[in-house]
Coordinates of C-alpha atoms in Angstrom, one line a residue:
M262 CA -30.0 -8.9 36.8
T263 CA -33.8 -9.1 37.4
E264 CA -36.3 -9.2 34.6
N265 CA -37.4 -5.7 35.4
S266 CA -33.8 -4.2 35.7
P267 CA -33.0 -1.2 33.5
F268 CA -30.2 -3.1 31.8
Q269 CA -32.6 -5.4 30.1
A270 CA -34.8 -2.5 28.9
I271 CA -31.8 -0.6 27.6
A272 CA -30.4 -3.6 25.8
E273 CA -33.8 -4.3 24.2
A274 CA -34.1 -0.7 23.0
L275 CA -30.6 -1.0 21.4
R276 CA -31.5 -4.2 19.7
R277 CA -34.5 -2.5 18.2
G278 CA -32.3 0.3 17.0
D279 CA -34.2 2.7 19.2
A280 CA -31.2 4.7 20.3
A281 CA -33.2 7.6 21.7
S282 CA -35.2 5.4 24.1
A283 CA -32.0 3.6 25.1
E284 CA -30.5 7.0 25.9
T285 CA -33.5 8.1 28.0
L286 CA -33.5 4.8 30.0
A287 CA -29.7 5.0 30.5
R288 CA -29.9 8.5 31.8
E289 CA -32.7 7.7 34.2
A290 CA -30.7 4.7 35.6
L291 CA -27.5 6.8 35.8
S292 CA -29.3 9.4 38.0
R293 CA -29.5 6.6 40.6
S294 CA -26.1 5.1 39.9
P295 CA -23.9 7.8 38.3
D296 CA -20.6 5.8 37.9
N297 CA -22.0 2.4 36.8
P298 CA -20.0 1.3 33.8
D299 CA -22.8 -1.0 32.7
L300 CA -25.0 2.1 32.3
L301 CA -22.3 4.5 31.0
F302 CA -21.4 2.3 28.1
P303 CA -25.0 1.9 26.7
L304 CA -25.5 5.7 27.1
A305 CA -22.3 6.4 25.1
L306 CA -23.3 3.8 22.5
S307 CA -26.8 5.2 22.1
L308 CA -25.5 8.7 21.6
H309 CA -23.0 7.4 19.0
M310 CA -25.8 5.6 17.2
Q311 CA -27.7 8.9 17.1
R312 CA -24.6 10.5 15.5
K313 CA -23.8 12.6 18.6
P314 CA -20.2 11.7 19.2
D315 CA -19.5 15.0 21.0
A316 CA -22.2 14.1 23.5
A317 CA -20.9 10.6 23.9
I318 CA -17.3 11.7 24.7
P319 CA -17.9 12.5 28.4
A320 CA -19.4 9.0 29.0
Y321 CA -16.5 7.3 27.1
R322 CA -14.0 9.4 29.0
R323 CA -15.5 8.4 32.3
L324 CA -15.4 4.8 31.3
T325 CA -11.6 5.0 30.7
Q326 CA -11.3 6.5 34.2
L327 CA -13.3 3.8 35.8
Q328 CA -11.8 0.9 33.9
P329 CA -8.5 2.2 32.6
D330 CA -7.3 -1.3 31.6
S331 CA -10.0 -1.7 29.0
A332 CA -8.6 -1.3 25.5
A333 CA -12.2 -1.3 24.2
H334 CA -13.1 1.8 26.3
W335 CA -10.0 3.6 25.1
S336 CA -10.8 2.6 21.5
N337 CA -14.3 3.9 21.7
Y338 CA -13.2 7.1 23.3
A339 CA -10.6 7.6 20.6
T340 CA -13.1 7.0 17.9
A341 CA -15.5 9.6 19.2
L342 CA -12.7 12.1 19.6
S343 CA -11.6 11.5 16.0
E344 CA -15.1 12.0 14.7
V345 CA -15.4 15.5 16.2
G346 CA -11.9 16.5 15.2
H347 CA -10.2 16.5 18.6
D348 CA -7.1 15.0 17.0
A349 CA -4.5 15.6 19.7
E350 CA -6.7 13.9 22.3
A351 CA -7.6 11.1 19.9
E352 CA -3.9 10.4 19.3
A353 CA -3.3 10.0 23.0
A354 CA -6.3 7.7 23.3
W355 CA -5.2 5.6 20.4
R356 CA -1.7 5.3 21.8
Q357 CA -3.2 4.1 25.1
T358 CA -5.3 1.6 23.2
I359 CA -2.2 0.2 21.6
V360 CA -0.4 0.0 25.0
L361 CA -3.3 -2.2 26.3
D362 CA -3.7 -4.2 23.0
P363 CA -0.5 -3.9 20.9
H364 CA -1.6 -6.6 18.4
A365 CA -4.8 -4.7 17.3
A366 CA -4.3 -3.7 13.7
E367 CA -7.3 -1.4 13.8
A368 CA -5.8 0.7 16.6
H369 CA -2.5 1.2 14.7
L370 CA -4.6 2.1 11.6
Q371 CA -6.7 4.7 13.4
L372 CA -3.6 6.2 15.0
G373 CA -2.0 6.6 11.6
L374 CA -5.1 8.3 10.2
V375 CA -5.2 10.7 13.1
L376 CA -1.5 11.5 12.6
I377 CA -2.2 12.2 8.9
A378 CA -4.9 14.6 10.0
R379 CA -2.3 16.3 12.2
R380 CA 0.2 16.4 9.3
Q381 CA 2.7 14.2 11.1
Y382 CA 3.3 12.1 8.1
T383 CA 6.5 10.2 9.1
A384 CA 4.9 9.1 12.4
A385 CA 1.7 8.2 10.4
R386 CA 3.7 6.0 8.1
D387 CA 5.3 4.2 11.0
A388 CA 1.9 3.6 12.6
L389 CA 0.2 2.4 9.4
L390 CA 3.1 0.1 8.6
D391 CA 2.7 -1.3 12.1
A392 CA -1.0 -1.9 11.1
F393 CA 0.2 -3.6 7.9
E394 CA 2.5 -5.9 9.8
R395 CA -0.5 -7.0 11.9
D396 CA -2.9 -7.4 9.0
R397 CA -1.1 -7.9 5.7
A398 CA -4.1 -9.2 3.9
S399 CA -6.4 -6.2 4.5
P400 CA -6.8 -3.9 1.4
R401 CA -8.0 -1.2 3.7
V402 CA -4.8 -1.3 5.7
R403 CA -2.6 -1.5 2.6
I404 CA -4.3 1.5 0.9
H405 CA -4.0 3.7 3.9
A406 CA -0.4 2.7 4.6
A407 CA 0.4 3.3 0.9
N408 CA -1.1 6.8 1.2
A409 CA 1.1 7.5 4.2
C410 CA 4.2 6.4 2.3
M411 CA 3.2 8.7 -0.6
L412 CA 2.8 11.6 1.8
C413 CA 6.4 10.9 3.0
Q414 CA 7.7 10.8 -0.6
D415 CA 8.3 7.1 -0.3
F416 CA 6.9 6.1 -3.7
H417 CA 8.7 2.8 -3.6
G418 CA 6.8 1.9 -0.4
T419 CA 3.5 3.0 -2.0
E420 CA 4.2 0.9 -5.0
D421 CA 5.1 -2.2 -3.0
L422 CA 2.0 -1.9 -0.8
L423 CA -0.3 -1.6 -3.7
E424 CA 1.2 -4.5 -5.7
G425 CA -1.6 -6.9 -6.8
W426 CA -4.4 -4.4 -6.1
G427 CA -6.5 -5.9 -8.9
Q428 CA -7.0 -9.0 -6.7
W429 CA -8.7 -6.9 -4.0
L430 CA -11.7 -6.0 -6.1
P431 CA -14.5 -5.4 -5.4
L432 CA -13.5 -3.2 -2.4
H433 CA -17.1 -2.5 -1.2
D434 CA -16.0 0.9 -0.1
D435 CA -16.3 3.8 -2.6
A436 CA -14.1 6.2 -0.6
L437 CA -11.4 3.6 -0.4
Q438 CA -11.7 3.0 -4.1
V439 CA -11.3 6.7 -4.9
E440 CA -8.2 6.8 -2.7
L441 CA -6.7 3.8 -4.5
A442 CA -7.5 5.4 -7.9
R443 CA -5.8 8.6 -6.9
M444 CA -2.6 6.9 -5.8
L445 CA -2.5 4.7 -8.9
A446 CA -2.7 7.9 -11.0
L447 CA 0.3 9.3 -9.1
L448 CA 2.2 6.1 -9.6
A449 CA 1.7 6.4 -13.4
D450 CA -0.9 3.7 -13.5
A451 CA -3.5 5.8 -15.2
P452 CA -5.3 2.9 -16.9
G453 CA -5.8 1.3 -13.5
S454 CA -7.0 4.5 -12.0
H455 CA -9.4 4.9 -14.9
L456 CA -10.8 1.4 -14.5
L457 CA -11.6 2.1 -10.8
L458 CA -13.2 5.5 -11.5
A459 CA -15.2 4.1 -14.4
D460 CA -16.5 1.4 -12.2
L461 CA -17.6 4.0 -9.6
V462 CA -19.5 6.0 -12.2
A463 CA -21.1 2.9 -13.7
R464 CA -22.5 1.9 -10.2
N465 CA -23.3 5.5 -9.3
P466 CA -24.2 7.3 -12.5
A467 CA -25.5 10.4 -10.6
A468 CA -22.4 10.7 -8.4
V469 CA -21.1 14.1 -9.5
D470 CA -17.7 13.9 -7.7
H471 CA -16.9 10.6 -9.3
I472 CA -17.9 11.9 -12.8
I473 CA -15.6 14.9 -12.5
Q474 CA -12.8 12.6 -11.2
L475 CA -13.3 10.3 -14.2
A476 CA -13.3 13.2 -16.6
R477 CA -10.0 14.4 -15.1
M478 CA -8.5 11.0 -15.6
E479 CA -9.8 10.8 -19.2
E480 CA -8.0 14.1 -19.9
R481 CA -4.8 12.5 -18.5
L482 CA -5.3 9.6 -20.9
N483 CA -5.8 12.1 -23.8
L484 CA -9.4 11.0 -24.1
L485 CA -10.4 14.6 -24.5
D486 CA -13.7 14.2 -26.3
S487 CA -15.0 11.8 -23.7
A488 CA -14.0 14.1 -20.9
K489 CA -15.7 17.1 -22.5
T490 CA -18.9 15.1 -23.1
R491 CA -18.9 13.8 -19.6
L492 CA -18.5 17.3 -18.1
S493 CA -21.0 19.0 -20.4
A494 CA -23.7 16.7 -19.1
L495 CA -23.4 18.1 -15.6
N496 CA -25.9 20.8 -14.7
G497 CA -24.1 23.5 -12.7
D498 CA -27.3 24.8 -11.3
V499 CA -27.9 21.8 -9.2
L500 CA -24.4 21.3 -7.9
T501 CA -23.1 22.3 -4.5
L502 CA -20.6 25.2 -4.4
S503 CA -17.7 22.8 -3.9
Q504 CA -18.8 20.6 -6.8
R505 CA -19.2 23.6 -9.1
A506 CA -15.7 24.8 -8.2
E507 CA -14.3 21.3 -9.0
L508 CA -16.2 21.3 -12.3
D509 CA -14.7 24.7 -13.1
R510 CA -11.2 23.3 -12.4
A511 CA -11.8 20.3 -14.6
R512 CA -13.1 22.5 -17.4
A513 CA -10.1 24.8 -17.0
V514 CA -7.7 21.9 -17.8
L515 CA -9.7 21.1 -20.9
A516 CA -9.8 24.7 -22.0
E517 CA -6.0 24.9 -21.6
R518 CA -5.6 21.8 -23.7
D519 CA -7.7 23.4 -26.4
G520 CA -5.5 26.5 -26.3
D521 CA -8.3 28.8 -24.8
F522 CA -6.0 30.1 -22.1
G523 CA -8.2 33.1 -21.3
A524 CA -11.2 30.8 -20.6
A525 CA -9.0 28.5 -18.6
R526 CA -7.7 31.3 -16.4
A527 CA -11.2 32.7 -15.9
L528 CA -12.4 29.3 -14.8
L529 CA -9.5 28.9 -12.4
E530 CA -10.0 32.3 -10.9
A531 CA -13.7 31.5 -10.4
A532 CA -13.0 28.2 -8.7
G533 CA -10.0 29.3 -6.6
P534 CA -7.6 26.9 -5.0
A535 CA -9.2 23.5 -3.9
H536 CA -7.6 23.9 -0.4
A537 CA -5.1 26.0 1.5
D538 CA -2.1 24.0 0.1
D539 CA -3.2 23.8 -3.5
S540 CA 0.0 24.5 -5.3
T541 CA -1.3 22.8 -8.5
H542 CA -3.9 25.6 -8.9
F543 CA -1.1 28.2 -9.1
F544 CA 1.1 26.1 -11.4
L545 CA -1.8 25.9 -13.9
L546 CA -2.6 29.6 -13.5
A547 CA 1.0 30.4 -14.3
K548 CA 0.8 28.3 -17.4
C549 CA -2.2 30.2 -18.6
D550 CA -0.6 33.6 -17.8
D551 CA 2.5 32.5 -19.7
K552 CA 0.5 31.6 -22.8
L553 CA -1.3 34.9 -22.5
G554 CA 1.9 36.9 -22.3
E555 CA 1.3 38.0 -18.7
R556 CA 4.8 37.6 -17.6
Q557 CA 4.5 39.4 -14.2
A558 CA 1.4 37.5 -13.3
C559 CA 3.0 34.2 -14.4
M560 CA 6.1 34.7 -12.2
A561 CA 3.9 35.8 -9.2
A562 CA 1.8 32.7 -9.6
L563 CA 4.9 30.5 -9.7
E564 CA 6.4 32.1 -6.6
R565 CA 3.1 31.3 -4.8
A566 CA 3.1 27.7 -6.2
H567 CA 6.6 27.0 -5.0
A568 CA 6.0 28.5 -1.6
L569 CA 3.0 26.2 -1.1
Q570 CA 4.9 23.2 -2.4
K571 CA 7.7 24.0 0.0
S572 CA 5.4 24.2 3.0
Q573 CA 4.0 20.8 2.2
H574 CA 7.4 19.1 1.7
L575 CA 9.0 20.7 4.8
A576 CA 6.9 18.4 6.9
V577 CA 8.5 15.4 5.3
V578 CA 11.9 16.2 3.8
P579 CA 13.0 19.3 5.8
D580 CA 16.7 18.6 5.1
N581 CA 16.1 19.3 1.4
Y582 CA 15.4 23.0 2.4
S583 CA 18.1 23.5 5.1
A584 CA 20.5 26.4 4.7
N585 CA 23.4 24.1 3.8
A586 CA 21.4 21.7 1.6
A587 CA 22.9 21.0 -1.9
A588 CA 21.1 22.7 -4.8
L589 CA 20.1 19.2 -6.0
P590 CA 19.8 17.2 -2.7
A591 CA 20.4 13.8 -4.3
R592 CA 22.6 11.1 -3.0
S593 CA 24.7 10.1 -6.0
F594 CA 28.1 8.5 -6.6
H595 CA 31.4 10.2 -7.2
V596 CA 34.0 8.0 -8.7
T597 CA 37.6 9.2 -9.3
P598 CA 39.8 7.8 -12.1
E599 CA 41.9 6.1 -9.5
Q600 CA 38.8 4.3 -8.0
Y601 CA 37.7 3.2 -11.4
A602 CA 41.0 1.7 -12.1
R603 CA 40.5 -0.6 -9.2
W604 CA 37.1 -2.0 -10.5
P605 CA 37.4 -5.7 -11.4
Q606 CA 36.4 -6.5 -14.9
F607 CA 33.4 -8.9 -15.0
R608 CA 31.2 -10.5 -17.6
A609 CA 28.5 -8.1 -18.7
P610 CA 25.7 -8.0 -21.3
E611 CA 26.7 -7.0 -24.8
T612 CA 25.3 -3.7 -26.3
A613 CA 22.3 -5.4 -27.9
D614 CA 21.4 -7.0 -24.6
S615 CA 21.7 -3.8 -22.6
P616 CA 19.1 -1.1 -22.3
V617 CA 19.5 2.1 -24.2
F618 CA 19.7 4.9 -21.6
V619 CA 18.1 8.3 -22.3
V620 CA 19.3 10.8 -19.9
G621 CA 19.4 14.6 -19.5
F622 CA 18.3 17.2 -17.0
P623 CA 14.4 17.3 -16.7
R624 CA 12.7 19.2 -19.5
S625 CA 15.5 18.7 -22.0
G626 CA 13.5 16.7 -24.5
T627 CA 13.9 13.3 -23.0
T628 CA 10.2 12.4 -23.4
L629 CA 10.2 13.4 -27.1
L630 CA 13.2 11.2 -27.8
E631 CA 11.7 8.3 -25.7
Q632 CA 8.5 8.4 -27.8
M633 CA 10.5 8.4 -31.0
L634 CA 12.4 5.4 -29.9
D635 CA 9.4 3.6 -28.6
A636 CA 7.7 4.0 -32.0
H637 CA 10.4 1.7 -33.5
P638 CA 9.4 -2.0 -33.4
H639 CA 12.9 -3.0 -32.3
L640 CA 12.8 -0.7 -29.2
Q641 CA 10.6 -0.7 -26.2
S642 CA 10.3 2.1 -23.6
M643 CA 9.1 1.8 -20.0
D644 CA 8.0 5.3 -19.4
E645 CA 9.9 7.0 -16.5
N646 CA 10.8 4.7 -13.6
P647 CA 13.4 5.2 -10.9
F648 CA 15.0 1.7 -11.2
F649 CA 18.5 2.8 -10.4
D650 CA 17.2 4.7 -7.3
R651 CA 15.7 1.4 -6.1
L652 CA 18.9 -0.6 -6.9
A653 CA 20.9 2.0 -5.0
N654 CA 18.5 1.8 -2.0
K655 CA 19.0 -2.0 -2.1
L656 CA 22.7 -1.6 -1.9
R657 CA 22.4 1.1 0.8
A658 CA 20.2 -1.2 2.9
H659 CA 22.8 -3.9 2.7
D660 CA 25.8 -1.7 3.4
E661 CA 25.9 2.0 2.8
R662 CA 29.7 1.9 2.1
I663 CA 29.0 0.1 -1.2
L664 CA 27.8 3.4 -2.7
D665 CA 31.2 4.9 -1.9
D666 CA 33.2 2.1 -3.5
L667 CA 31.5 0.1 -6.3
S668 CA 34.7 -2.0 -6.7
V669 CA 33.5 -4.2 -3.8
L670 CA 30.7 -5.6 -6.0
R671 CA 31.4 -9.1 -7.2
Q672 CA 30.3 -10.9 -10.4
Y673 CA 27.5 -12.4 -8.4
D674 CA 26.3 -9.1 -7.1
C675 CA 26.3 -7.5 -10.5
D676 CA 24.4 -10.4 -12.0
E677 CA 21.8 -10.2 -9.2
L678 CA 21.4 -6.5 -9.6
R679 CA 20.8 -6.9 -13.3
K680 CA 18.2 -9.6 -12.6
R681 CA 16.4 -7.3 -10.2
Y682 CA 16.5 -4.5 -12.8
R683 CA 14.9 -6.9 -15.3
L684 CA 12.3 -8.0 -12.8
M685 CA 11.3 -4.3 -12.1
A686 CA 11.1 -3.6 -15.8
G687 CA 8.9 -6.7 -16.3
K688 CA 6.5 -5.4 -13.7
K689 CA 6.0 -2.2 -15.8
I690 CA 5.7 -3.7 -19.3
A691 CA 5.4 -7.0 -21.1
I692 CA 9.0 -7.2 -22.3
R693 CA 9.1 -8.3 -26.0
A694 CA 11.8 -10.8 -26.9
N695 CA 12.7 -9.0 -30.2
A696 CA 13.0 -5.5 -28.6
Q697 CA 15.8 -3.6 -26.8
L698 CA 14.7 -1.8 -23.7
V699 CA 14.8 2.0 -23.5
D700 CA 15.3 3.3 -20.0
K701 CA 14.4 7.0 -20.0
N702 CA 14.8 8.8 -16.7
P703 CA 16.3 12.2 -16.8
L704 CA 18.0 12.0 -13.4
N705 CA 19.8 8.8 -14.4
L706 CA 22.2 11.5 -15.3
L707 CA 23.4 11.1 -11.7
W708 CA 23.6 7.3 -11.8
L709 CA 26.1 6.9 -14.5
P710 CA 28.6 5.0 -12.2
L711 CA 26.0 2.3 -11.3
I712 CA 24.7 2.2 -14.9
H713 CA 28.3 1.6 -16.1
R714 CA 29.0 -1.0 -13.5
L715 CA 26.0 -3.1 -14.5
F716 CA 25.8 -2.3 -18.3
P717 CA 29.3 -1.1 -19.3
K718 CA 28.6 -1.7 -23.0
A719 CA 25.2 0.2 -23.1
K720 CA 24.6 3.1 -25.4
C721 CA 23.5 6.4 -23.8
I722 CA 21.8 9.3 -25.4
L723 CA 22.3 12.6 -23.6
C724 CA 19.5 15.1 -24.3
L725 CA 20.6 18.7 -24.4
R726 CA 18.6 21.9 -24.6
H727 CA 19.5 25.5 -24.0
S728 CA 20.2 25.8 -20.3
C729 CA 17.9 28.8 -19.8
D730 CA 15.0 27.1 -21.6
V731 CA 15.5 24.0 -19.4
I732 CA 15.6 26.1 -16.2
L733 CA 12.4 28.1 -17.1
S734 CA 10.5 24.9 -18.1
C735 CA 11.5 23.2 -14.8
Y736 CA 10.5 26.2 -12.8
M737 CA 7.1 26.1 -14.4
Q738 CA 6.7 22.4 -13.7
N739 CA 4.8 20.9 -10.8
F740 CA 7.1 18.1 -9.9
R741 CA 5.8 15.4 -7.7
S742 CA 9.3 14.4 -6.4
G743 CA 10.3 16.3 -3.3
L744 CA 13.9 16.2 -4.5
L745 CA 13.0 18.0 -7.7
A746 CA 10.5 20.3 -6.1
A747 CA 13.3 21.5 -3.7
A748 CA 15.7 21.9 -6.5
C749 CA 13.1 24.1 -8.3
E750 CA 12.3 26.2 -5.3
N751 CA 13.7 29.4 -7.0
L752 CA 15.7 30.2 -10.1
P753 CA 19.1 30.6 -8.4
R754 CA 18.8 27.3 -6.7
L755 CA 17.5 25.6 -9.9
A756 CA 20.5 27.0 -11.9
G757 CA 22.8 25.6 -9.2
A758 CA 21.1 22.2 -9.4
Y759 CA 21.4 22.2 -13.2
V760 CA 25.2 23.0 -13.1
Q761 CA 25.7 20.4 -10.3
A762 CA 24.0 17.7 -12.3
M763 CA 25.7 18.4 -15.6
Q764 CA 29.1 18.7 -14.0
N765 CA 28.5 15.3 -12.3
W766 CA 27.7 13.8 -15.7
L767 CA 30.7 15.4 -17.5
H768 CA 33.1 14.2 -14.7
H769 CA 31.9 10.6 -14.9
A770 CA 31.6 10.6 -18.7
E771 CA 35.3 11.5 -18.8
V772 CA 36.1 8.8 -16.3
F773 CA 34.1 5.9 -17.8
R774 CA 34.1 7.0 -21.5
P775 CA 30.6 5.4 -22.2
D776 CA 29.2 5.2 -25.7
V777 CA 27.2 8.4 -25.8
L778 CA 25.4 10.4 -28.4
V779 CA 24.5 14.0 -27.7
S780 CA 21.1 15.0 -29.0
R781 CA 20.4 18.7 -29.0
Y782 CA 16.7 19.5 -28.8
E783 CA 17.2 22.6 -31.0
D784 CA 18.8 20.5 -33.8
L785 CA 16.2 17.7 -33.5
V786 CA 13.1 19.9 -33.9
A787 CA 14.7 22.1 -36.6
D788 CA 16.0 19.3 -38.7
F789 CA 13.9 16.4 -37.7
A790 CA 14.5 13.7 -40.4
P791 CA 18.3 13.9 -40.6
Q792 CA 18.6 14.0 -36.8
T793 CA 16.3 11.0 -36.5
R794 CA 18.5 9.2 -39.1
R795 CA 21.6 10.1 -37.0
I796 CA 20.0 8.6 -33.8
A797 CA 19.0 5.5 -35.7
D798 CA 22.5 5.0 -37.0
F799 CA 23.9 5.4 -33.5
L800 CA 21.6 2.6 -32.3
G801 CA 22.3 0.4 -35.4
L802 CA 18.7 0.6 -36.7
D803 CA 18.3 0.2 -40.5
D804 CA 15.0 2.0 -40.8
A805 CA 14.3 5.3 -39.1
T806 CA 10.9 5.7 -40.6
P807 CA 8.8 4.5 -37.7
M808 CA 10.5 7.1 -35.5
L809 CA 9.4 9.9 -37.7
R810 CA 5.8 9.0 -36.9
F811 CA 6.2 9.0 -33.1
D812 CA 3.3 11.4 -32.5
A813 CA 0.8 8.9 -34.0
R814 CA 2.2 6.1 -31.9
A815 CA 2.0 8.3 -28.8
R816 CA -1.7 9.1 -29.5
E817 CA -2.3 5.3 -29.9
K818 CA -0.7 4.7 -26.4
G819 CA -3.0 7.2 -24.8
Y820 CA -1.2 7.4 -21.5
I821 CA 2.3 8.8 -21.2
A822 CA 3.7 9.0 -17.7
T823 CA 5.6 12.3 -17.8
P824 CA 4.8 16.0 -17.5
S825 CA 5.2 16.3 -21.3
Y826 CA 2.2 14.1 -22.1
T827 CA 0.2 16.9 -23.7
Q828 CA 3.1 17.8 -26.0
V829 CA 4.5 14.6 -27.4
I830 CA 1.2 13.6 -29.0
E831 CA 1.8 16.6 -31.4
P832 CA 4.2 16.7 -34.3
V833 CA 7.6 18.2 -33.8
N834 CA 7.6 22.0 -33.6
T835 CA 9.9 24.8 -32.6
K836 CA 7.4 26.8 -30.4
A837 CA 9.4 26.2 -27.2
L838 CA 12.8 27.4 -28.5
G839 CA 14.1 30.6 -26.8
R840 CA 11.1 31.0 -24.6
W841 CA 13.4 32.1 -21.7
Q842 CA 14.2 35.3 -23.5
R843 CA 10.7 36.6 -22.6
Y844 CA 11.7 36.2 -18.9
R845 CA 15.2 37.7 -19.4
E846 CA 14.9 40.1 -16.5
W847 CA 14.4 37.2 -14.1
F848 CA 17.3 35.3 -15.6
E849 CA 19.9 38.0 -15.5
P850 CA 20.9 37.2 -11.9
V851 CA 21.4 33.5 -12.7
L852 CA 23.3 33.7 -16.0
P853 CA 26.7 33.8 -14.2
T854 CA 25.8 30.5 -12.5
L855 CA 24.9 28.9 -15.8
Q856 CA 27.8 30.4 -17.7
P857 CA 30.2 27.4 -17.4
M858 CA 27.6 25.0 -18.9
L859 CA 26.4 27.5 -21.5
E860 CA 30.0 27.9 -22.7
H861 CA 30.7 24.2 -22.5
W862 CA 27.7 23.4 -24.8
G863 CA 28.1 26.5 -27.0
Y864 CA 24.8 28.2 -26.1
S865 CA 24.4 31.9 -26.5
T866 CA 22.6 34.3 -24.1
D867 CA 22.6 37.3 -26.5
P868 CA 19.3 39.1 -26.6
V869 CA 17.1 38.4 -29.6

């Protein structure tokens, strides 16, 4: 290269940051040497520096044709394609990059992000987990891989990837911090999410998007006054259309919390859905319509919400919606009396050293009971965690046949599973030495065989509520779990899921004969003090007084990781009793399905 060659001039312009001059010089030189890679590359680079990725694409493409074995060229080409939204071509380019340089974590990461954009979530998770295997220390890789797991309903994977996130701070990437905060909120770590969002607002006090996100999280933490103050300081006149809509959505939630359902609905209608798949918008709209007595509008909004939710989950868990799918598509145990008779008898914890298990179909009053128990100084709840799902997954990974015959578990196996359970609990709360754990998870209803194998002397409380009230409340609930969302797709399927779950429980309760107290929601809210005393006596607690003040304790906690978080900070009331009667015309077709359980538990369906 001579001193006067165009290469030196182009390089000098790029070093100065003068991308426009570099582009001019490169084009002039290319007119004399059209396919010179040493000129095509700086041309593409100069265009990229000027934020013209679409103009850079032809140069990058030609470079891959001239030097097809260069992973760098394929990577640059893929980057430009991604930036202009040519996702299919970008995917192909990233895959070729990986063929040429399979150890490059960044290529796997970018492939995963493109696949997410294309809504190919399972493939995206695979690509991003490949990136994680190549760069386990990168918070950026871990956060994006965790998001892919969450999109695939793999919440355990998300949780594992985000473990120790506090050690990654500061992230030096606000968008990544917002993404981490969003996932922590979905994983029930609202305090962690709040910390990250508050940090963003502290560093960027004029950042409207972050302010609204922080206010939404404060509502979730029951910090309502702070959320209102924060939002009231925003001037809608200077916001963009999208920011104004997001502000209206946040204000709608607060108006709903204040009981101003008309204002909440008006704000929601003004804002509209946040995106084409925004099922949450229609769930909240239905909630407002229900409170306003607009039954037809409520059910129409719920039908739309469930349809949108189904379209999202079909991409990840299509089997849950197949024609022959079970009403409740959960893999659970079925143990016959003959199988149980073959179980070896092992050492196991005494009742006082076993958790108290609170079970029941979702929306049966399990959260109310959990908060009551947690208010007692000798009991300690862990919010809602799928510990037995994780233990079952551990067994399944070792040998799926174990789930069909728990008699093969040895003393050592049971001890190790109990240790793992304790470790998982210890990651969620600081376990107090003088307190008995309370494990509240409604769908532990399906895990009674494994619960009984590990904790045969444990006490269980089965929460009951009128089957129709349970079904209506579940249908109105925006469940994160793909399993529950599928079960709640429509009222007939939901009724089938309820009967399936309750029959599963009744069968195994007859086989194992666990120590169970049945707590009816209707009795509890109508006769609170005596029913509380009854529960305390069952658990061997001398003083039931702290349990009577559960709502004060719940307000002190701030964050409650269940859908009932807005209700259990209030004193006990009977407002939710018999609500299904207002929707009787929709329930008439499913009453025959529910009849066996209604009769078993003695609930009437007579009109009132």
